[in-house]
mmCIF file of N, CA and C in Angstrom:
data_model
loop_
_atom_site.group_PDB
_atom_site.id
_atom_site.type_symbol
_atom_site.label_atom_id
_atom_site.label_comp_id
_atom_site.label_asym_id
_atom_site.label_seq_id
_atom_site.Cartn_x
_atom_site.Cartn_y
_atom_site.Cartn_z
ATOM 1 N N MET A 10 0.727 -1.416 -0.405
ATOM 2 C CA MET A 10 -0.521 0.333 0.199
ATOM 3 C C MET A 10 0.801 1.499 -0.124
ATOM 4 N N SER A 11 0.321 2.426 -1.428
ATOM 5 C CA SER A 11 1.330 3.269 -0.819
ATOM 6 C C SER A 11 1.309 4.447 0.459
ATOM 7 N N PRO A 12 1.552 5.398 0.770
ATOM 8 C CA PRO A 12 2.575 5.742 2.038
ATOM 9 C C PRO A 12 0.646 6.712 1.138
ATOM 10 N N GLN A 13 0.754 7.561 0.516
ATOM 11 C CA GLN A 13 -0.834 8.345 0.304
ATOM 12 C C GLN A 13 -1.583 7.397 -0.177
ATOM 13 N N ALA A 14 -1.714 6.291 0.464
ATOM 14 C CA ALA A 14 -3.400 5.877 1.012
ATOM 15 C C ALA A 14 -3.375 5.138 1.587
ATOM 16 N N LEU A 15 -1.924 4.687 2.894
ATOM 17 C CA LEU A 15 -2.478 5.051 3.733
ATOM 18 C C LEU A 15 -2.543 6.338 5.006
ATOM 19 N N ASP A 16 -2.211 7.227 4.741
ATOM 20 C CA ASP A 16 -2.804 8.474 5.281
ATOM 21 C C ASP A 16 -3.823 9.135 4.916
ATOM 22 N N SER A 17 -4.818 8.809 3.405
ATOM 23 C CA SER A 17 -5.895 8.527 3.154
ATOM 24 C C SER A 17 -6.673 8.323 4.084
ATOM 25 N N ILE A 18 -6.113 6.110 4.574
ATOM 26 C CA ILE A 18 -6.842 6.385 5.551
ATOM 27 C C ILE A 18 -7.336 6.764 6.566
ATOM 28 N N GLN A 19 -5.537 7.042 7.607
ATOM 29 C CA GLN A 19 -6.732 7.561 8.320
ATOM 30 C C GLN A 19 -6.810 8.518 8.738
ATOM 31 N N THR A 20 -6.794 9.476 7.748
ATOM 32 C CA THR A 20 -7.396 10.841 7.851
ATOM 33 C C THR A 20 -9.167 10.556 7.465
ATOM 34 N N LEU A 21 -9.387 9.722 6.956
ATOM 35 C CA LEU A 21 -10.658 9.643 7.151
ATOM 36 C C LEU A 21 -10.985 8.614 8.444
ATOM 37 N N CYS A 22 -10.572 7.781 8.863
ATOM 38 C CA CYS A 22 -10.459 7.274 10.389
ATOM 39 C C CYS A 22 -10.403 8.295 11.876
ATOM 40 N N ILE A 23 -9.699 9.402 11.555
ATOM 41 C CA ILE A 23 -10.184 10.186 12.265
ATOM 42 C C ILE A 23 -10.769 11.220 12.448
ATOM 43 N N GLY A 24 -10.900 11.698 10.728
ATOM 44 C CA GLY A 24 -12.538 12.358 10.380
ATOM 45 C C GLY A 24 -13.903 10.978 10.952
ATOM 46 N N LEU A 25 -13.649 10.594 11.021
ATOM 47 C CA LEU A 25 -15.268 9.796 10.811
ATOM 48 C C LEU A 25 -15.498 9.767 12.620
ATOM 49 N N ALA A 26 -14.007 9.278 12.826
ATOM 50 C CA ALA A 26 -13.966 8.746 15.086
ATOM 51 C C ALA A 26 -14.308 11.129 15.694
ATOM 52 N N LEU A 27 -14.029 11.417 14.776
ATOM 53 C CA LEU A 27 -14.396 12.861 15.515
ATOM 54 C C LEU A 27 -15.970 13.637 15.415
ATOM 55 N N SER A 28 -16.439 12.999 13.705
ATOM 56 C CA SER A 28 -17.373 13.778 14.374
ATOM 57 C C SER A 28 -18.477 12.200 15.028
ATOM 58 N N GLY A 29 -18.037 11.161 15.389
ATOM 59 C CA GLY A 29 -19.130 10.441 16.164
ATOM 60 C C GLY A 29 -18.636 11.712 17.763
ATOM 61 N N LEU A 30 -17.408 11.953 17.788
ATOM 62 C CA LEU A 30 -17.124 12.221 19.493
ATOM 63 C C LEU A 30 -18.196 13.527 19.698
ATOM 64 N N LEU A 31 -17.711 13.940 18.043
ATOM 65 C CA LEU A 31 -18.987 15.405 18.492
ATOM 66 C C LEU A 31 -20.405 15.187 18.726
ATOM 67 N N ALA A 32 -21.071 13.856 18.129
ATOM 68 C CA ALA A 32 -22.410 13.918 18.110
ATOM 69 C C ALA A 32 -22.615 13.805 19.259
ATOM 70 N N SER A 33 -21.768 12.488 20.061
ATOM 71 C CA SER A 33 -22.126 12.206 21.701
ATOM 72 C C SER A 33 -21.933 13.197 22.234
ATOM 73 N N ALA A 34 -20.558 13.681 22.100
ATOM 74 C CA ALA A 34 -21.185 15.040 23.061
ATOM 75 C C ALA A 34 -21.574 16.217 23.110
ATOM 76 N N PHE A 35 -22.428 16.708 22.234
ATOM 77 C CA PHE A 35 -23.497 17.121 21.777
ATOM 78 C C PHE A 35 -24.165 16.626 22.636
ATOM 79 N N GLU A 36 -24.972 15.657 22.614
ATOM 80 C CA GLU A 36 -25.939 13.945 23.537
ATOM 81 C C GLU A 36 -25.745 15.161 24.633
ATOM 82 N N LEU A 37 -24.656 14.299 24.656
ATOM 83 C CA LEU A 37 -23.427 13.958 26.277
ATOM 84 C C LEU A 37 -24.411 15.621 27.074
ATOM 85 N N PHE A 38 -24.025 16.063 26.794
ATOM 86 C CA PHE A 38 -23.925 18.305 27.150
ATOM 87 C C PHE A 38 -25.145 18.800 26.943
ATOM 88 N N THR A 39 -26.149 18.071 25.879
ATOM 89 C CA THR A 39 -27.615 19.199 25.766
ATOM 90 C C THR A 39 -28.946 18.379 25.832
ATOM 91 N N GLU A 40 -28.286 16.358 25.985
ATOM 92 C CA GLU A 40 -29.466 16.103 26.225
ATOM 93 C C GLU A 40 -30.271 16.564 25.172
ATOM 94 N N ARG A 41 -29.969 16.513 23.759
ATOM 95 C CA ARG A 41 -30.758 15.859 23.026
ATOM 96 C C ARG A 41 -30.034 15.452 21.563
ATOM 97 N N ARG A 42 -30.627 15.156 20.419
ATOM 98 C CA ARG A 42 -29.501 14.499 19.502
ATOM 99 C C ARG A 42 -29.014 15.588 18.386
ATOM 100 N N ALA A 43 -27.834 15.430 17.804
ATOM 101 C CA ALA A 43 -27.148 16.335 17.227
ATOM 102 C C ALA A 43 -28.128 16.208 16.238
ATOM 103 N N SER A 44 -28.524 17.077 15.177
ATOM 104 C CA SER A 44 -29.184 16.385 13.678
ATOM 105 C C SER A 44 -28.980 17.628 12.803
ATOM 106 N N PHE A 45 -29.631 18.083 11.543
ATOM 107 C CA PHE A 45 -29.472 19.564 11.372
ATOM 108 C C PHE A 45 -30.943 19.661 11.227
ATOM 109 N N SER A 46 -31.960 19.949 11.596
ATOM 110 C CA SER A 46 -33.373 20.594 12.178
ATOM 111 C C SER A 46 -31.930 21.444 13.620
ATOM 112 N N LEU A 47 -31.221 21.500 14.355
ATOM 113 C CA LEU A 47 -30.778 22.313 14.694
ATOM 114 C C LEU A 47 -30.437 23.691 13.917
ATOM 115 N N LEU A 48 -30.327 24.137 12.931
ATOM 116 C CA LEU A 48 -30.311 25.080 12.303
ATOM 117 C C LEU A 48 -31.062 25.940 11.923
ATOM 118 N N GLU A 49 -32.582 24.724 11.977
ATOM 119 C CA GLU A 49 -34.599 24.918 12.221
ATOM 120 C C GLU A 49 -34.450 26.313 13.326
ATOM 121 N N ALA A 50 -33.560 26.372 13.950
ATOM 122 C CA ALA A 50 -33.860 27.534 15.175
ATOM 123 C C ALA A 50 -33.790 29.025 14.594
ATOM 124 N N GLY A 51 -32.485 29.293 14.033
ATOM 125 C CA GLY A 51 -32.360 30.558 13.829
ATOM 126 C C GLY A 51 -31.413 31.809 15.070
ATOM 127 N N GLY A 52 -30.883 32.880 14.149
ATOM 128 C CA GLY A 52 -30.472 33.729 14.689
ATOM 129 C C GLY A 52 -29.411 32.473 15.323
ATOM 130 N N VAL A 53 -28.289 33.007 16.094
ATOM 131 C CA VAL A 53 -27.136 32.799 17.425
ATOM 132 C C VAL A 53 -27.397 31.363 17.360
ATOM 133 N N ALA A 54 -28.568 30.905 18.053
ATOM 134 C CA ALA A 54 -28.371 29.189 18.463
ATOM 135 C C ALA A 54 -27.402 28.792 16.417
ATOM 136 N N ALA A 55 -28.651 29.268 15.635
ATOM 137 C CA ALA A 55 -28.082 28.691 14.551
ATOM 138 C C ALA A 55 -26.951 28.919 13.776
ATOM 139 N N LEU A 56 -25.942 29.957 14.536
ATOM 140 C CA LEU A 56 -24.595 30.082 14.141
ATOM 141 C C LEU A 56 -23.934 29.629 15.634
ATOM 142 N N ALA A 57 -24.433 28.979 16.407
ATOM 143 C CA ALA A 57 -23.547 28.278 17.431
ATOM 144 C C ALA A 57 -23.735 27.015 17.004
ATOM 145 N N ALA A 58 -24.396 25.864 15.923
ATOM 146 C CA ALA A 58 -24.649 24.486 15.398
ATOM 147 C C ALA A 58 -23.645 24.513 14.460
ATOM 148 N N LEU A 59 -23.747 25.509 13.697
ATOM 149 C CA LEU A 59 -22.568 25.496 12.926
ATOM 150 C C LEU A 59 -21.671 24.766 12.779
ATOM 151 N N PRO A 60 -20.764 24.338 12.981
ATOM 152 C CA PRO A 60 -18.616 23.825 13.632
ATOM 153 C C PRO A 60 -19.257 22.749 14.377
ATOM 154 N N VAL A 61 -20.379 22.266 15.092
ATOM 155 C CA VAL A 61 -20.405 21.672 15.348
ATOM 156 C C VAL A 61 -20.881 20.677 14.197
ATOM 157 N N LEU A 62 -22.786 21.233 14.060
ATOM 158 C CA LEU A 62 -22.922 20.417 12.187
ATOM 159 C C LEU A 62 -22.037 19.425 11.711
ATOM 160 N N ALA A 63 -20.660 20.516 11.399
ATOM 161 C CA ALA A 63 -20.285 20.767 10.480
ATOM 162 C C ALA A 63 -18.941 19.470 10.826
ATOM 163 N N PHE A 64 -18.373 19.356 11.680
ATOM 164 C CA PHE A 64 -17.269 18.139 11.784
ATOM 165 C C PHE A 64 -18.195 16.690 12.424
ATOM 166 N N SER A 65 -19.556 17.449 13.137
ATOM 167 C CA SER A 65 -20.774 16.122 13.266
ATOM 168 C C SER A 65 -21.369 15.214 11.704
ATOM 169 N N ALA A 66 -21.487 16.046 10.876
ATOM 170 C CA ALA A 66 -21.992 16.142 9.464
ATOM 171 C C ALA A 66 -21.682 14.402 9.317
ATOM 172 N N PRO A 67 -20.345 13.253 9.529
ATOM 173 C CA PRO A 67 -20.622 12.195 8.370
ATOM 174 C C PRO A 67 -20.913 11.355 9.403
ATOM 175 N N PHE A 68 -20.430 11.362 10.980
ATOM 176 C CA PHE A 68 -21.576 10.519 11.762
ATOM 177 C C PHE A 68 -22.946 10.565 11.270
ATOM 178 N N ILE A 69 -23.243 11.901 11.710
ATOM 179 C CA ILE A 69 -25.246 12.410 11.490
ATOM 180 C C ILE A 69 -25.427 11.861 10.272
ATOM 181 N N ILE A 70 -25.089 11.507 9.453
ATOM 182 C CA ILE A 70 -25.942 11.111 7.896
ATOM 183 C C ILE A 70 -25.207 9.379 7.837
ATOM 184 N N LEU A 71 -24.570 8.915 8.659
ATOM 185 C CA LEU A 71 -24.158 7.665 8.726
ATOM 186 C C LEU A 71 -25.851 6.555 9.622
ATOM 187 N N ARG A 72 -25.732 7.415 10.307
ATOM 188 C CA ARG A 72 -26.848 7.048 11.899
ATOM 189 C C ARG A 72 -28.337 7.092 10.949
ATOM 190 N N ASN A 73 -27.934 8.237 10.312
ATOM 191 C CA ASN A 73 -30.184 8.695 9.733
ATOM 192 C C ASN A 73 -29.661 7.755 8.464
ATOM 193 N N THR A 74 -29.147 7.036 7.797
ATOM 194 C CA THR A 74 -28.904 6.516 6.799
ATOM 195 C C THR A 74 -29.041 5.002 7.147
ATOM 196 N N VAL A 75 -28.197 4.559 8.175
ATOM 197 C CA VAL A 75 -28.541 3.093 9.055
ATOM 198 C C VAL A 75 -29.631 3.212 9.132
ATOM 199 N N ARG A 76 -30.526 4.144 9.631
ATOM 200 C CA ARG A 76 -32.232 3.709 11.312
ATOM 201 C C ARG A 76 -33.104 4.173 9.717
ATOM 202 N N GLY A 77 -32.615 4.627 7.933
ATOM 203 C CA GLY A 77 -33.691 4.886 7.441
ATOM 204 C C GLY A 77 -33.324 3.723 6.499
ATOM 205 N N ARG A 78 -33.201 2.869 6.642
ATOM 206 C CA ARG A 78 -32.770 2.082 6.214
ATOM 207 C C ARG A 78 -33.374 0.722 6.176
ATOM 208 N N ARG A 79 -33.019 0.456 7.704
ATOM 209 C CA ARG A 79 -33.782 -0.485 9.070
ATOM 210 C C ARG A 79 -36.004 -0.360 8.909
ATOM 211 N N ILE A 80 -36.026 1.121 9.217
ATOM 212 C CA ILE A 80 -36.583 1.724 9.651
ATOM 213 C C ILE A 80 -37.986 1.641 8.238
ATOM 214 N N GLU A 81 -37.768 2.305 7.571
ATOM 215 C CA GLU A 81 -38.793 2.040 6.402
ATOM 216 C C GLU A 81 -38.109 2.139 5.142
ATOM 217 N N GLY A 82 -36.757 1.049 5.598
ATOM 218 C CA GLY A 82 -36.016 -0.310 3.691
ATOM 219 C C GLY A 82 -36.274 1.130 2.803
ATOM 220 N N ARG A 83 -35.257 1.640 2.359
ATOM 221 C CA ARG A 83 -34.325 2.961 2.087
ATOM 222 C C ARG A 83 -33.488 0.856 0.923
ATOM 223 N N PRO A 84 -33.974 1.778 -0.102
ATOM 224 C CA PRO A 84 -32.444 0.934 -1.263
ATOM 225 C C PRO A 84 -31.774 1.285 -1.079
ATOM 226 N N ILE A 85 -30.547 0.136 -1.228
ATOM 227 C CA ILE A 85 -29.463 -0.585 -0.353
ATOM 228 C C ILE A 85 -28.515 1.437 -1.916
ATOM 229 N N PRO A 86 -28.651 0.830 -3.348
ATOM 230 C CA PRO A 86 -27.554 2.590 -3.505
ATOM 231 C C PRO A 86 -29.072 3.479 -3.164
ATOM 232 N N PHE A 87 -29.247 4.168 -2.203
ATOM 233 C CA PHE A 87 -29.527 5.342 -1.413
ATOM 234 C C PHE A 87 -28.006 5.097 -0.283
ATOM 235 N N VAL A 88 -28.961 3.879 0.378
ATOM 236 C CA VAL A 88 -27.482 3.446 1.531
ATOM 237 C C VAL A 88 -25.697 4.260 0.975
ATOM 238 N N MET A 89 -25.716 2.872 -0.043
ATOM 239 C CA MET A 89 -23.753 2.969 -0.119
ATOM 240 C C MET A 89 -24.127 4.608 -1.148
ATOM 241 N N LEU A 90 -24.898 6.107 -1.933
ATOM 242 C CA LEU A 90 -24.478 6.706 -2.297
ATOM 243 C C LEU A 90 -24.220 7.677 -1.312
ATOM 244 N N ALA A 91 -24.912 7.811 0.393
ATOM 245 C CA ALA A 91 -24.461 8.707 1.456
ATOM 246 C C ALA A 91 -23.990 7.867 1.854
ATOM 247 N N THR A 92 -23.550 6.408 1.893
ATOM 248 C CA THR A 92 -22.330 6.343 2.865
ATOM 249 C C THR A 92 -21.095 6.776 2.140
ATOM 250 N N MET A 93 -20.845 7.082 0.829
ATOM 251 C CA MET A 93 -19.841 7.789 0.281
ATOM 252 C C MET A 93 -19.622 9.456 0.831
ATOM 253 N N ILE A 94 -20.555 8.894 0.228
ATOM 254 C CA ILE A 94 -20.897 11.200 1.013
ATOM 255 C C ILE A 94 -20.510 11.259 2.135
ATOM 256 N N ALA A 95 -20.137 10.458 2.818
ATOM 257 C CA ALA A 95 -20.147 10.355 4.160
ATOM 258 C C ALA A 95 -18.779 10.685 4.152
ATOM 259 N N CYS A 96 -18.234 9.741 4.227
ATOM 260 C CA CYS A 96 -16.696 9.517 4.110
ATOM 261 C C CYS A 96 -16.765 10.322 3.056
ATOM 262 N N GLY A 97 -16.931 10.790 2.336
ATOM 263 C CA GLY A 97 -15.433 11.922 1.941
ATOM 264 C C GLY A 97 -15.816 13.509 2.252
ATOM 265 N N TRP A 98 -17.049 13.606 3.319
ATOM 266 C CA TRP A 98 -17.046 14.657 4.565
ATOM 267 C C TRP A 98 -15.594 13.560 5.262
ATOM 268 N N GLY A 99 -16.081 13.261 5.901
ATOM 269 C CA GLY A 99 -15.714 12.883 7.347
ATOM 270 C C GLY A 99 -13.384 12.685 6.796
ATOM 271 N N LEU A 100 -13.101 12.237 5.063
ATOM 272 C CA LEU A 100 -12.084 12.845 4.907
ATOM 273 C C LEU A 100 -11.713 14.133 5.012
ATOM 274 N N LEU A 101 -12.410 15.001 4.778
ATOM 275 C CA LEU A 101 -12.442 16.526 4.345
ATOM 276 C C LEU A 101 -12.948 17.045 5.687
ATOM 277 N N SER A 102 -13.507 16.959 6.776
ATOM 278 C CA SER A 102 -13.375 16.806 8.070
ATOM 279 C C SER A 102 -11.831 15.756 8.320
ATOM 280 N N GLY A 103 -11.581 15.524 8.587
ATOM 281 C CA GLY A 103 -10.141 14.393 9.003
ATOM 282 C C GLY A 103 -8.869 15.723 8.363
ATOM 283 N N ARG A 104 -8.723 16.069 7.087
ATOM 284 C CA ARG A 104 -8.188 16.414 7.316
ATOM 285 C C ARG A 104 -7.751 17.630 6.924
ATOM 286 N N VAL A 105 -9.025 18.937 7.850
ATOM 287 C CA VAL A 105 -8.773 19.728 8.478
ATOM 288 C C VAL A 105 -8.422 19.203 9.659
ATOM 289 N N ALA A 106 -9.084 18.373 10.689
ATOM 290 C CA ALA A 106 -8.761 18.209 11.841
ATOM 291 C C ALA A 106 -6.671 18.393 11.767
ATOM 292 N N LEU A 107 -6.837 16.602 11.115
ATOM 293 C CA LEU A 107 -5.166 16.279 11.049
ATOM 294 C C LEU A 107 -4.441 18.100 10.780
ATOM 295 N N ASP A 108 -4.740 18.787 10.412
ATOM 296 C CA ASP A 108 -4.243 20.603 10.573
ATOM 297 C C ASP A 108 -4.240 21.117 11.553
ATOM 298 N N LEU A 109 -4.624 21.735 11.525
ATOM 299 C CA LEU A 109 -5.205 22.481 12.875
ATOM 300 C C LEU A 109 -4.073 21.608 13.871
ATOM 301 N N ALA A 110 -4.479 20.407 14.361
ATOM 302 C CA ALA A 110 -2.973 19.360 14.607
ATOM 303 C C ALA A 110 -2.150 20.207 15.163
ATOM 304 N N ALA A 111 -1.848 19.549 13.685
ATOM 305 C CA ALA A 111 -0.642 20.353 13.155
ATOM 306 C C ALA A 111 -0.179 21.005 14.140
ATOM 307 N N LEU A 112 -1.116 22.301 13.335
ATOM 308 C CA LEU A 112 -0.517 24.302 13.645
ATOM 309 C C LEU A 112 -0.357 24.125 15.547
ATOM 310 N N ILE A 113 -0.929 23.426 16.325
ATOM 311 C CA ILE A 113 -1.288 23.384 17.295
ATOM 312 C C ILE A 113 -0.220 23.578 17.615
ATOM 313 N N VAL A 114 0.698 21.893 17.499
ATOM 314 C CA VAL A 114 1.360 21.025 18.128
ATOM 315 C C VAL A 114 3.013 22.335 17.873
ATOM 316 N N GLY A 115 2.775 22.477 16.492
ATOM 317 C CA GLY A 115 4.171 22.771 15.562
ATOM 318 C C GLY A 115 4.522 24.760 16.038
ATOM 319 N N ALA A 116 3.108 24.418 16.847
ATOM 320 C CA ALA A 116 3.524 26.674 17.398
ATOM 321 C C ALA A 116 4.496 26.779 18.575
#
């Protein structure tokens, strides 16, 4: 396996783990589930929810996709597409998290 592939896998794993951690921490501290409906509140609450949703979105997408498949019987191609979107988002989130960590450690 090439070093670039290993770096991408590591970045993806960190991004998905970070999204699950943030969504779980949000649920722990606020006693409500992290979801995209937080943006419907409007105003300062929606603005404060943006960073949390930006990094916890892969977890939210995957959670909703699995629930939708189990409860509503959504088709497999839909589940595959949603999983690819969540993994792409997780890859980007992981890259941002790793870059921020390198910036903090390097400073």
